PDB file of C-alpha atoms and ligand atoms in Angstrom:
ATOM      1  CA  MET A 253      30.365  68.261  67.287  1.00  0.00           C
ATOM      2  CA  PRO A 254      28.397  69.072  64.115  1.00  0.00           C
ATOM      3  CA  PRO A 255      24.600  68.962  64.359  1.00  0.00           C
ATOM      4  CA  ARG A 256      22.946  65.637  63.637  1.00  0.00           C
ATOM      5  CA  LYS A 257      21.205  65.452  60.239  1.00  0.00           C
ATOM      6  CA  ILE A 258      17.594  64.354  60.587  1.00  0.00           C
ATOM      7  CA  ILE A 259      14.485  63.772  58.490  1.00  0.00           C
ATOM      8  CA  ILE A 260      11.234  64.213  60.470  1.00  0.00           C
ATOM      9  CA  ASP A 261       8.438  61.967  59.174  1.00  0.00           C
ATOM     10  CA  THR A 262       5.205  63.192  60.648  1.00  0.00           C
ATOM     11  CA  ASP A 263       1.401  63.371  60.790  1.00  0.00           C
ATOM     12  CA  PRO A 264       0.770  66.734  62.555  1.00  0.00           C
ATOM     13  CA  GLY A 265      -0.914  66.520  65.080  1.00  0.00           C
ATOM     14  CA  GLN A 266      -0.352  68.995  67.899  1.00  0.00           C
ATOM     15  CA  ASP A 267       2.321  66.855  69.548  1.00  0.00           C
ATOM     16  CA  ASP A 268       4.098  66.408  66.193  1.00  0.00           C
ATOM     17  CA  ALA A 269       4.083  70.196  65.895  1.00  0.00           C
ATOM     18  CA  VAL A 270       5.883  70.601  69.218  1.00  0.00           C
ATOM     19  CA  ALA A 271       8.433  67.949  68.205  1.00  0.00           C
ATOM     20  CA  ILE A 272       9.133  69.857  64.974  1.00  0.00           C
ATOM     21  CA  LEU A 273       9.395  73.190  66.822  1.00  0.00           C
ATOM     22  CA  LEU A 274      11.846  71.681  69.326  1.00  0.00           C
ATOM     23  CA  ALA A 275      14.032  70.441  66.460  1.00  0.00           C
ATOM     24  CA  LEU A 276      13.938  73.800  64.681  1.00  0.00           C
ATOM     25  CA  ALA A 277      14.846  75.545  67.945  1.00  0.00           C
ATOM     26  CA  SER A 278      17.946  73.367  68.396  1.00  0.00           C
ATOM     27  CA  PRO A 279      20.331  74.055  65.474  1.00  0.00           C
ATOM     28  CA  GLU A 280      23.409  73.243  67.570  1.00  0.00           C
ATOM     29  CA  GLU A 281      22.244  69.661  67.898  1.00  0.00           C
ATOM     30  CA  LEU A 282      19.911  69.049  64.945  1.00  0.00           C
ATOM     31  CA  GLU A 283      19.941  69.906  61.238  1.00  0.00           C
ATOM     32  CA  VAL A 284      16.494  69.251  59.773  1.00  0.00           C
ATOM     33  CA  LEU A 285      17.121  68.123  56.177  1.00  0.00           C
ATOM     34  CA  GLY A 286      13.414  67.911  55.441  1.00  0.00           C
ATOM     35  CA  ILE A 287       9.975  67.102  56.786  1.00  0.00           C
ATOM     36  CA  THR A 288       8.008  64.263  55.182  1.00  0.00           C
ATOM     37  CA  ALA A 289       4.271  64.117  55.804  1.00  0.00           C
ATOM     38  CA  VAL A 290       2.305  60.891  56.089  1.00  0.00           C
ATOM     39  CA  ALA A 291      -1.393  60.122  56.565  1.00  0.00           C
ATOM     40  CA  GLY A 292      -2.201  59.395  60.190  1.00  0.00           C
ATOM     41  CA  ASN A 293      -3.851  61.696  62.701  1.00  0.00           C
ATOM     42  CA  VAL A 294      -5.644  63.284  59.746  1.00  0.00           C
ATOM     43  CA  PRO A 295      -5.489  62.606  55.991  1.00  0.00           C
ATOM     44  CA  LEU A 296      -2.374  63.511  54.008  1.00  0.00           C
ATOM     45  CA  PRO A 297      -3.657  66.809  52.512  1.00  0.00           C
ATOM     46  CA  LEU A 298      -3.982  68.083  56.081  1.00  0.00           C
ATOM     47  CA  THR A 299      -0.767  66.623  57.510  1.00  0.00           C
ATOM     48  CA  GLN A 300       1.340  68.164  54.724  1.00  0.00           C
ATOM     49  CA  ARG A 301      -0.510  71.487  55.192  1.00  0.00           C
ATOM     50  CA  ASN A 302      -0.033  71.387  58.958  1.00  0.00           C
ATOM     51  CA  ALA A 303       3.672  70.615  58.591  1.00  0.00           C
ATOM     52  CA  ARG A 304       4.119  73.744  56.473  1.00  0.00           C
ATOM     53  CA  MET A 305       2.084  75.835  58.931  1.00  0.00           C
ATOM     54  CA  VAL A 306       4.381  74.715  61.770  1.00  0.00           C
ATOM     55  CA  CYS A 307       7.494  75.625  59.757  1.00  0.00           C
ATOM     56  CA  GLU A 308       6.037  79.080  59.114  1.00  0.00           C
ATOM     57  CA  LEU A 309       5.126  79.464  62.795  1.00  0.00           C
ATOM     58  CA  ALA A 310       8.855  78.950  63.463  1.00  0.00           C
ATOM     59  CA  ASN A 311       9.771  81.340  60.633  1.00  0.00           C
ATOM     60  CA  ARG A 312      11.486  78.482  58.815  1.00  0.00           C
ATOM     61  CA  ARG A 313      10.085  78.657  55.289  1.00  0.00           C
ATOM     62  CA  ASP A 314      13.441  77.219  54.159  1.00  0.00           C
ATOM     63  CA  ILE A 315      12.629  73.734  55.451  1.00  0.00           C
ATOM     64  CA  PRO A 316      11.482  71.536  52.536  1.00  0.00           C
ATOM     65  CA  VAL A 317       8.180  69.771  53.223  1.00  0.00           C
ATOM     66  CA  PHE A 318       7.181  66.716  51.178  1.00  0.00           C
ATOM     67  CA  ALA A 319       3.919  64.791  50.908  1.00  0.00           C
ATOM     68  CA  GLY A 320       4.230  61.037  51.233  1.00  0.00           C
ATOM     69  CA  CYS A 321       1.878  58.076  51.428  1.00  0.00           C
ATOM     70  CA  ASP A 322      -1.826  58.759  51.789  1.00  0.00           C
ATOM     71  CA  THR A 323      -2.867  55.259  52.823  1.00  0.00           C
ATOM     72  CA  PRO A 324      -1.296  52.454  54.862  1.00  0.00           C
ATOM     73  CA  LEU A 325       0.379  49.567  53.005  1.00  0.00           C
ATOM     74  CA  GLU A 326      -2.572  47.201  53.343  1.00  0.00           C
ATOM     75  CA  ARG A 327      -5.144  48.547  55.783  1.00  0.00           C
ATOM     76  CA  THR A 328      -7.727  51.264  55.365  1.00  0.00           C
ATOM     77  CA  LEU A 329      -6.585  54.548  56.908  1.00  0.00           C
ATOM     78  CA  VAL A 330      -7.737  55.142  60.485  1.00  0.00           C
ATOM     79  CA  THR A 331      -7.486  58.772  61.623  1.00  0.00           C
ATOM     80  CA  ALA A 332      -7.733  60.529  64.998  1.00  0.00           C
ATOM     81  CA  GLU A 333      -9.801  63.684  64.565  1.00  0.00           C
ATOM     82  CA  HIS A 334     -11.422  62.827  67.908  1.00  0.00           C
ATOM     83  CA  VAL A 335      -8.075  63.666  69.502  1.00  0.00           C
ATOM     84  CA  HIS A 336      -6.534  66.293  67.219  1.00  0.00           C
ATOM     85  CA  GLY A 337      -9.642  68.021  65.807  1.00  0.00           C
ATOM     86  CA  LYS A 338     -10.881  68.134  62.223  1.00  0.00           C
ATOM     87  CA  THR A 339      -7.816  70.043  60.965  1.00  0.00           C
ATOM     88  CA  GLY A 340      -5.388  67.941  62.980  1.00  0.00           C
ATOM     89  CA  LEU A 341      -3.966  71.123  64.460  1.00  0.00           C
ATOM     90  CA  ASP A 342      -6.993  72.536  66.270  1.00  0.00           C
ATOM     91  CA  GLY A 343      -6.344  75.036  69.053  1.00  0.00           C
ATOM     92  CA  PRO A 344      -4.410  78.022  67.701  1.00  0.00           C
ATOM     93  CA  ASP A 345      -5.710  80.064  64.781  1.00  0.00           C
ATOM     94  CA  LEU A 346      -2.690  79.747  62.499  1.00  0.00           C
ATOM     95  CA  PRO A 347      -2.630  81.339  59.037  1.00  0.00           C
ATOM     96  CA  ASP A 348      -2.869  79.210  55.905  1.00  0.00           C
ATOM     97  CA  PRO A 349       0.597  78.175  54.725  1.00  0.00           C
ATOM     98  CA  THR A 350       2.195  80.164  51.908  1.00  0.00           C
ATOM     99  CA  MET A 351       5.450  78.198  51.603  1.00  0.00           C
ATOM    100  CA  PRO A 352       5.269  75.655  48.761  1.00  0.00           C
ATOM    101  CA  LEU A 353       4.948  71.905  49.154  1.00  0.00           C
ATOM    102  CA  GLN A 354       7.859  70.184  47.398  1.00  0.00           C
ATOM    103  CA  ASP A 355       7.005  68.427  44.131  1.00  0.00           C
ATOM    104  CA  GLN A 356       9.089  65.364  44.971  1.00  0.00           C
ATOM    105  CA  HIS A 357       7.312  62.497  46.736  1.00  0.00           C
ATOM    106  CA  ALA A 358       8.425  62.089  50.356  1.00  0.00           C
ATOM    107  CA  VAL A 359       9.534  58.497  49.777  1.00  0.00           C
ATOM    108  CA  ASP A 360      11.804  59.574  46.919  1.00  0.00           C
ATOM    109  CA  PHE A 361      13.229  62.356  49.099  1.00  0.00           C
ATOM    110  CA  ILE A 362      14.042  59.836  51.844  1.00  0.00           C
ATOM    111  CA  ILE A 363      15.698  57.469  49.354  1.00  0.00           C
ATOM    112  CA  ASP A 364      17.646  60.181  47.526  1.00  0.00           C
ATOM    113  CA  THR A 365      18.807  61.852  50.734  1.00  0.00           C
ATOM    114  CA  LEU A 366      20.094  58.609  52.244  1.00  0.00           C
ATOM    115  CA  ARG A 367      21.849  57.637  49.004  1.00  0.00           C
ATOM    116  CA  ALA A 368      23.503  61.069  48.683  1.00  0.00           C
ATOM    117  CA  ALA A 369      24.669  61.334  52.300  1.00  0.00           C
ATOM    118  CA  ASP A 370      27.666  59.521  53.746  1.00  0.00           C
ATOM    119  CA  PRO A 371      26.539  56.211  55.269  1.00  0.00           C
ATOM    120  CA  GLY A 372      25.502  56.486  58.891  1.00  0.00           C
ATOM    121  CA  THR A 373      25.013  60.248  58.901  1.00  0.00           C
ATOM    122  CA  VAL A 374      21.223  60.672  58.592  1.00  0.00           C
ATOM    123  CA  THR A 375      18.742  59.872  61.381  1.00  0.00           C
ATOM    124  CA  LEU A 376      15.089  59.181  60.613  1.00  0.00           C
ATOM    125  CA  CYS A 377      12.543  60.549  63.133  1.00  0.00           C
ATOM    126  CA  PRO A 378       9.124  59.001  62.457  1.00  0.00           C
ATOM    127  CA  LEU A 379       6.338  60.592  64.534  1.00  0.00           C
ATOM    128  CA  GLY A 380       3.365  58.899  62.845  1.00  0.00           C
ATOM    129  CA  PRO A 381       2.493  55.676  61.044  1.00  0.00           C
ATOM    130  CA  LEU A 382       5.582  54.106  59.427  1.00  0.00           C
ATOM    131  CA  THR A 383       4.176  53.927  55.892  1.00  0.00           C
ATOM    132  CA  ASN A 384       6.701  56.305  54.272  1.00  0.00           C
ATOM    133  CA  ILE A 385       9.687  54.661  55.936  1.00  0.00           C
ATOM    134  CA  ALA A 386       8.594  51.120  55.100  1.00  0.00           C
ATOM    135  CA  THR A 387       7.817  52.094  51.497  1.00  0.00           C
ATOM    136  CA  ALA A 388      11.287  53.630  51.134  1.00  0.00           C
ATOM    137  CA  PHE A 389      12.970  50.533  52.621  1.00  0.00           C
ATOM    138  CA  THR A 390      10.976  48.238  50.324  1.00  0.00           C
ATOM    139  CA  ARG A 391      11.612  50.301  47.198  1.00  0.00           C
ATOM    140  CA  ALA A 392      15.331  50.829  47.982  1.00  0.00           C
ATOM    141  CA  PRO A 393      16.680  48.153  50.353  1.00  0.00           C
ATOM    142  CA  ASP A 394      20.190  49.568  49.894  1.00  0.00           C
ATOM    143  CA  ILE A 395      19.321  52.603  52.021  1.00  0.00           C
ATOM    144  CA  VAL A 396      18.644  50.651  55.233  1.00  0.00           C
ATOM    145  CA  SER A 397      22.332  50.207  56.036  1.00  0.00           C
ATOM    146  CA  ARG A 398      22.907  53.907  55.324  1.00  0.00           C
ATOM    147  CA  VAL A 399      20.569  55.028  58.119  1.00  0.00           C
ATOM    148  CA  GLN A 400      22.382  56.262  61.251  1.00  0.00           C
ATOM    149  CA  GLU A 401      19.442  55.500  63.552  1.00  0.00           C
ATOM    150  CA  ILE A 402      15.668  55.495  63.561  1.00  0.00           C
ATOM    151  CA  VAL A 403      14.204  57.240  66.622  1.00  0.00           C
ATOM    152  CA  LEU A 404      10.448  56.815  66.507  1.00  0.00           C
ATOM    153  CA  MET A 405       7.376  57.458  68.612  1.00  0.00           C
ATOM    154  CA  GLY A 406       5.176  54.389  68.651  1.00  0.00           C
ATOM    155  CA  GLY A 407       4.186  51.236  70.423  1.00  0.00           C
ATOM    156  CA  ALA A 408       3.406  50.348  73.995  1.00  0.00           C
ATOM    157  CA  TYR A 409       4.071  47.470  76.347  1.00  0.00           C
ATOM    158  CA  PHE A 410       3.452  48.001  80.064  1.00  0.00           C
ATOM    159  CA  GLU A 411       1.254  50.998  79.237  1.00  0.00           C
ATOM    160  CA  VAL A 412      -0.860  48.915  76.779  1.00  0.00           C
ATOM    161  CA  GLY A 413      -2.733  50.516  73.874  1.00  0.00           C
ATOM    162  CA  ASN A 414      -4.414  53.860  73.279  1.00  0.00           C
ATOM    163  CA  ILE A 415      -6.430  53.092  70.140  1.00  0.00           C
ATOM    164  CA  THR A 416      -7.242  49.464  71.016  1.00  0.00           C
ATOM    165  CA  PRO A 417      -6.689  47.636  74.305  1.00  0.00           C
ATOM    166  CA  THR A 418      -3.315  46.434  72.983  1.00  0.00           C
ATOM    167  CA  ALA A 419      -2.127  48.802  70.232  1.00  0.00           C
ATOM    168  CA  GLU A 420      -0.716  52.326  70.084  1.00  0.00           C
ATOM    169  CA  PHE A 421      -2.090  54.502  67.254  1.00  0.00           C
ATOM    170  CA  ASN A 422       0.999  54.922  65.009  1.00  0.00           C
ATOM    171  CA  ILE A 423       1.680  51.196  64.892  1.00  0.00           C
ATOM    172  CA  TYR A 424      -2.013  50.258  64.669  1.00  0.00           C
ATOM    173  CA  VAL A 425      -2.640  52.452  61.614  1.00  0.00           C
ATOM    174  CA  ASP A 426      -0.009  50.568  59.598  1.00  0.00           C
ATOM    175  CA  PRO A 427       1.190  47.387  61.333  1.00  0.00           C
ATOM    176  CA  GLN A 428       2.621  45.962  58.103  1.00  0.00           C
ATOM    177  CA  ALA A 429       4.821  49.040  57.741  1.00  0.00           C
ATOM    178  CA  ALA A 430       5.895  48.787  61.358  1.00  0.00           C
ATOM    179  CA  ASP A 431       6.769  45.120  60.853  1.00  0.00           C
ATOM    180  CA  ILE A 432       9.044  46.030  57.930  1.00  0.00           C
ATOM    181  CA  VAL A 433      10.791  48.759  59.929  1.00  0.00           C
ATOM    182  CA  PHE A 434      11.223  46.692  63.098  1.00  0.00           C
ATOM    183  CA  LYS A 435      12.663  43.781  61.052  1.00  0.00           C
ATOM    184  CA  SER A 436      14.836  46.018  58.839  1.00  0.00           C
ATOM    185  CA  GLY A 437      17.990  45.727  60.926  1.00  0.00           C
ATOM    186  CA  ALA A 438      18.312  49.512  61.216  1.00  0.00           C
ATOM    187  CA  GLN A 439      19.373  50.812  64.636  1.00  0.00           C
ATOM    188  CA  LEU A 440      16.048  51.473  66.348  1.00  0.00           C
ATOM    189  CA  THR A 441      15.190  53.598  69.374  1.00  0.00           C
ATOM    190  CA  VAL A 442      11.521  53.505  70.369  1.00  0.00           C
ATOM    191  CA  MET A 443       9.529  56.045  72.413  1.00  0.00           C
ATOM    192  CA  PRO A 444       6.433  54.009  73.402  1.00  0.00           C
ATOM    193  CA  LEU A 445       3.462  55.108  75.470  1.00  0.00           C
ATOM    194  CA  ASP A 446       5.373  53.613  78.409  1.00  0.00           C
ATOM    195  CA  VAL A 447       7.535  56.732  78.363  1.00  0.00           C
ATOM    196  CA  THR A 448       5.330  59.299  76.614  1.00  0.00           C
ATOM    197  CA  HIS A 449       2.584  58.849  79.200  1.00  0.00           C
ATOM    198  CA  GLN A 450       5.132  60.191  81.730  1.00  0.00           C
ATOM    199  CA  ALA A 451       5.337  63.420  79.673  1.00  0.00           C
ATOM    200  CA  LEU A 452       2.083  64.991  80.852  1.00  0.00           C
ATOM    201  CA  VAL A 453       1.507  68.646  80.062  1.00  0.00           C
ATOM    202  CA  THR A 454       0.151  69.679  83.435  1.00  0.00           C
ATOM    203  CA  THR A 455      -1.359  73.140  83.863  1.00  0.00           C
ATOM    204  CA  PRO A 456       1.846  74.666  85.344  1.00  0.00           C
ATOM    205  CA  ARG A 457       3.868  73.235  82.442  1.00  0.00           C
ATOM    206  CA  ASN A 458       1.421  74.589  79.861  1.00  0.00           C
ATOM    207  CA  ASP A 459       1.290  77.921  81.659  1.00  0.00           C
ATOM    208  CA  ALA A 460       5.088  78.082  81.282  1.00  0.00           C
ATOM    209  CA  PHE A 461       4.673  77.732  77.500  1.00  0.00           C
ATOM    210  CA  ARG A 462       2.005  80.465  77.499  1.00  0.00           C
ATOM    211  CA  ALA A 463       4.108  82.718  79.707  1.00  0.00           C
ATOM    212  CA  LEU A 464       6.778  82.836  76.994  1.00  0.00           C
ATOM    213  CA  GLY A 465       4.412  85.373  75.442  1.00  0.00           C
ATOM    214  CA  THR A 466       5.735  84.610  71.957  1.00  0.00           C
ATOM    215  CA  PRO A 467       3.625  83.473  68.996  1.00  0.00           C
ATOM    216  CA  VAL A 468       5.212  80.007  69.373  1.00  0.00           C
ATOM    217  CA  GLY A 469       4.701  79.807  73.139  1.00  0.00           C
ATOM    218  CA  ILE A 470       1.099  80.946  72.908  1.00  0.00           C
ATOM    219  CA  ALA A 471       0.332  78.632  69.960  1.00  0.00           C
ATOM    220  CA  VAL A 472       1.819  75.617  71.761  1.00  0.00           C
ATOM    221  CA  ALA A 473      -0.255  76.405  74.862  1.00  0.00           C
ATOM    222  CA  GLN A 474      -3.374  76.684  72.683  1.00  0.00           C
ATOM    223  CA  MET A 475      -2.550  73.377  70.961  1.00  0.00           C
ATOM    224  CA  THR A 476      -2.254  71.732  74.369  1.00  0.00           C
ATOM    225  CA  ASP A 477      -5.482  73.353  75.608  1.00  0.00           C
ATOM    226  CA  PHE A 478      -7.230  71.567  72.723  1.00  0.00           C
ATOM    227  CA  PHE A 479      -5.212  68.350  72.608  1.00  0.00           C
ATOM    228  CA  GLU A 480      -5.424  67.604  76.344  1.00  0.00           C
ATOM    229  CA  ARG A 481      -9.206  67.425  76.693  1.00  0.00           C
ATOM    230  CA  PHE A 482      -9.380  63.905  75.197  1.00  0.00           C
ATOM    231  CA  ASP A 483      -6.648  62.324  77.343  1.00  0.00           C
ATOM    232  CA  LYS A 484      -7.694  64.087  80.562  1.00  0.00           C
ATOM    233  CA  GLU A 485     -11.239  62.786  80.130  1.00  0.00           C
ATOM    234  CA  LYS A 486     -10.130  59.272  79.122  1.00  0.00           C
ATOM    235  CA  TYR A 487      -7.371  58.740  81.674  1.00  0.00           C
ATOM    236  CA  GLY A 488      -8.396  61.260  84.338  1.00  0.00           C
ATOM    237  CA  SER A 489      -4.808  62.493  84.067  1.00  0.00           C
ATOM    238  CA  GLU A 490      -3.424  65.914  84.995  1.00  0.00           C
ATOM    239  CA  GLY A 491      -2.645  66.722  81.377  1.00  0.00           C
ATOM    240  CA  ALA A 492      -2.130  65.320  77.898  1.00  0.00           C
ATOM    241  CA  PRO A 493       0.907  63.173  77.109  1.00  0.00           C
ATOM    242  CA  LEU A 494       3.239  65.123  74.818  1.00  0.00           C
ATOM    243  CA  HIS A 495       4.235  62.047  72.832  1.00  0.00           C
ATOM    244  CA  ASP A 496       6.240  63.080  69.780  1.00  0.00           C
ATOM    245  CA  PRO A 497       8.679  65.636  71.263  1.00  0.00           C
ATOM    246  CA  CYS A 498      10.200  62.672  73.156  1.00  0.00           C
ATOM    247  CA  VAL A 499      11.838  61.801  69.815  1.00  0.00           C
ATOM    248  CA  THR A 500      13.557  65.131  69.207  1.00  0.00           C
ATOM    249  CA  ALA A 501      14.235  65.643  72.928  1.00  0.00           C
ATOM    250  CA  TYR A 502      16.065  62.283  72.977  1.00  0.00           C
ATOM    251  CA  LEU A 503      18.383  63.454  70.207  1.00  0.00           C
ATOM    252  CA  ILE A 504      19.192  66.603  72.201  1.00  0.00           C
ATOM    253  CA  ARG A 505      19.270  65.150  75.733  1.00  0.00           C
ATOM    254  CA  PRO A 506      19.430  61.336  75.660  1.00  0.00           C
ATOM    255  CA  ASP A 507      20.186  61.402  79.394  1.00  0.00           C
ATOM    256  CA  LEU A 508      16.544  62.285  80.046  1.00  0.00           C
ATOM    257  CA  PHE A 509      15.521  58.782  78.975  1.00  0.00           C
ATOM    258  CA  LYS A 510      16.144  55.238  80.181  1.00  0.00           C
ATOM    259  CA  GLY A 511      15.269  52.040  78.361  1.00  0.00           C
ATOM    260  CA  ARG A 512      16.329  48.526  77.526  1.00  0.00           C
ATOM    261  CA  HIS A 513      17.649  46.870  74.341  1.00  0.00           C
ATOM    262  CA  VAL A 514      15.139  44.115  73.702  1.00  0.00           C
ATOM    263  CA  ASN A 515      13.363  42.222  70.960  1.00  0.00           C
ATOM    264  CA  VAL A 516      10.191  43.945  69.749  1.00  0.00           C
ATOM    265  CA  GLU A 517       7.902  42.374  67.194  1.00  0.00           C
ATOM    266  CA  ILE A 518       4.640  43.579  65.674  1.00  0.00           C
ATOM    267  CA  GLU A 519       1.329  41.734  65.607  1.00  0.00           C
ATOM    268  CA  THR A 520       0.160  41.979  61.986  1.00  0.00           C
ATOM    269  CA  THR A 521      -2.713  39.462  61.751  1.00  0.00           C
ATOM    270  CA  SER A 522      -4.687  38.919  64.975  1.00  0.00           C
ATOM    271  CA  PRO A 523      -7.959  40.913  64.935  1.00  0.00           C
ATOM    272  CA  LEU A 524      -7.737  41.051  68.737  1.00  0.00           C
ATOM    273  CA  THR A 525      -4.182  42.399  69.102  1.00  0.00           C
ATOM    274  CA  LEU A 526      -3.402  43.890  65.665  1.00  0.00           C
ATOM    275  CA  GLY A 527      -0.628  46.498  65.916  1.00  0.00           C
ATOM    276  CA  MET A 528       0.603  45.371  69.319  1.00  0.00           C
ATOM    277  CA  THR A 529       4.337  45.868  69.934  1.00  0.00           C
ATOM    278  CA  VAL A 530       5.348  42.651  71.667  1.00  0.00           C
ATOM    279  CA  ALA A 531       8.400  43.685  73.675  1.00  0.00           C
ATOM    280  CA  ASP A 532      10.386  40.802  75.178  1.00  0.00           C
ATOM    281  CA  TRP A 533      11.269  43.010  78.167  1.00  0.00           C
ATOM    282  CA  TRP A 534      12.376  40.081  80.354  1.00  0.00           C
ATOM    283  CA  GLY A 535      14.253  38.184  77.640  1.00  0.00           C
ATOM    284  CA  VAL A 536      12.068  35.079  77.812  1.00  0.00           C
ATOM    285  CA  THR A 537      12.474  34.247  74.129  1.00  0.00           C
ATOM    286  CA  ASN A 538      15.546  33.639  72.000  1.00  0.00           C
ATOM    287  CA  ARG A 539      14.501  36.401  69.624  1.00  0.00           C
ATOM    288  CA  ALA A 540      17.400  38.779  68.973  1.00  0.00           C
ATOM    289  CA  PRO A 541      17.127  42.284  70.477  1.00  0.00           C
ATOM    290  CA  ASN A 542      16.334  44.804  67.712  1.00  0.00           C
ATOM    291  CA  ALA A 543      15.304  47.984  69.530  1.00  0.00           C
ATOM    292  CA  THR A 544      16.100  50.207  72.477  1.00  0.00           C
ATOM    293  CA  PHE A 545      12.634  50.451  74.035  1.00  0.00           C
ATOM    294  CA  MET A 546      12.338  53.414  76.392  1.00  0.00           C
ATOM    295  CA  GLY A 547      10.657  52.965  79.762  1.00  0.00           C
ATOM    296  CA  SER A 548      11.327  56.063  81.847  1.00  0.00           C
ATOM    297  CA  LEU A 549      11.703  59.823  81.454  1.00  0.00           C
ATOM    298  CA  ASP A 550      12.886  62.750  83.572  1.00  0.00           C
ATOM    299  CA  ALA A 551       9.669  64.684  82.963  1.00  0.00           C
ATOM    300  CA  ASP A 552      10.756  67.869  84.726  1.00  0.00           C
ATOM    301  CA  GLY A 553      13.963  67.891  82.696  1.00  0.00           C
ATOM    302  CA  TYR A 554      11.959  67.259  79.512  1.00  0.00           C
ATOM    303  CA  PHE A 555       9.626  70.209  80.054  1.00  0.00           C
ATOM    304  CA  ALA A 556      12.494  72.459  81.143  1.00  0.00           C
ATOM    305  CA  LEU A 557      14.223  71.653  77.851  1.00  0.00           C
ATOM    306  CA  LEU A 558      11.048  72.255  75.846  1.00  0.00           C
ATOM    307  CA  THR A 559      10.333  75.607  77.508  1.00  0.00           C
ATOM    308  CA  GLU A 560      13.925  76.804  77.207  1.00  0.00           C
ATOM    309  CA  ARG A 561      14.173  75.857  73.530  1.00  0.00           C
ATOM    310  CA  LEU A 562      10.711  77.057  72.451  1.00  0.00           C
ATOM    311  CA  ALA A 563      11.608  80.445  73.940  1.00  0.00           C
ATOM    312  CA  ARG A 564      14.250  80.761  71.222  1.00  0.00           C
ATOM    313  CA  LEU A 565      11.712  80.786  68.360  1.00  0.00           C
TER     314      LEU A 565
HETATM  315  O1  RIB B 244      -0.250  57.383  69.897  1.00  0.00           O
HETATM  316  C1  RIB B 244       0.323  58.668  69.852  1.00  0.00           C
HETATM  317  C2  RIB B 244       0.814  58.971  68.476  1.00  0.00           C
HETATM  318  O2  RIB B 244      -0.283  58.949  67.565  1.00  0.00           O
HETATM  319  C3  RIB B 244       1.418  60.379  68.353  1.00  0.00           C
HETATM  320  O3  RIB B 244       2.418  60.365  67.372  1.00  0.00           O
HETATM  321  C4  RIB B 244       0.264  61.203  67.895  1.00  0.00           C
HETATM  322  O4  RIB B 244       0.667  62.354  67.142  1.00  0.00           O
HETATM  323  C5  RIB B 244      -0.447  60.243  66.993  1.00  0.00           C
HETATM  324  O5  RIB B 244       0.207  60.276  65.725  1.00  0.00           O
HETATM  325 CA1   CA B 245       2.275  61.901  65.468  1.00  0.00          CA
END
């Protein structure tokens, strides 16, 4: 089977970085057509810089990196330096990127790539706020039906929110964009906090990354050393949730995940619950299912996959 063509839309972010590295370490399953940066964890100048630094860490200067939207569709940008550090990629001391940023805007790259590819052959992998994706769908509605699948990290239901009591960060930053994507009709697979909070980088798991002894293994362990302090203090957990690699891991090993095809809608107005993903898990409404919403993960299998694949870089 040929590798699946994907576009990674991202706001690196240590966990985004690991998701990108996993994809680049898995050429049998995934062909990364490009990486599109969006404002989220940190502002756009940093997310596009961090995306290029991660490509160079993987020795993949050939991967085109594009800068996209620097503000949400309607709201003021909310960032997460308190989690990811002021650079967004605090932890390892990575060199400044030397590979160029592409001149083309990320949204135009998404549109052009989907229009040029055979219908149903390109998967979108959003790991941050959905601003780029929603802007592309609004500017070029014809591309929605050409998308093979959208596999995104975002949302929460049973796990509730991580940036407000009800909202997960990616959706909260741009709820209007999320509303457009969730109502687009594209095939949607969602990795919410319900499943990513089962992907905790415990000390033994992070030690396995470090024990690889490679620049990638050591850098990932250093990213986790930094990234985990916030979640361990907040949740009293054994380690940080490695959210975004759930997206690329799903494309490699879907059997690691279990979920349910349900209706999911986005709260876009209430000041109390703005950005909440309202998942009709028990089918109590007549709203049509529009997303496969993941609820469980084989965490040991997930970290075994990550460690085995990161060792390749
Ligand atoms: O809520 C977790 C998500 O927000 C992850 O994608 C993390 O990188 C941040 O973007
Ligand atoms: Ca992210």
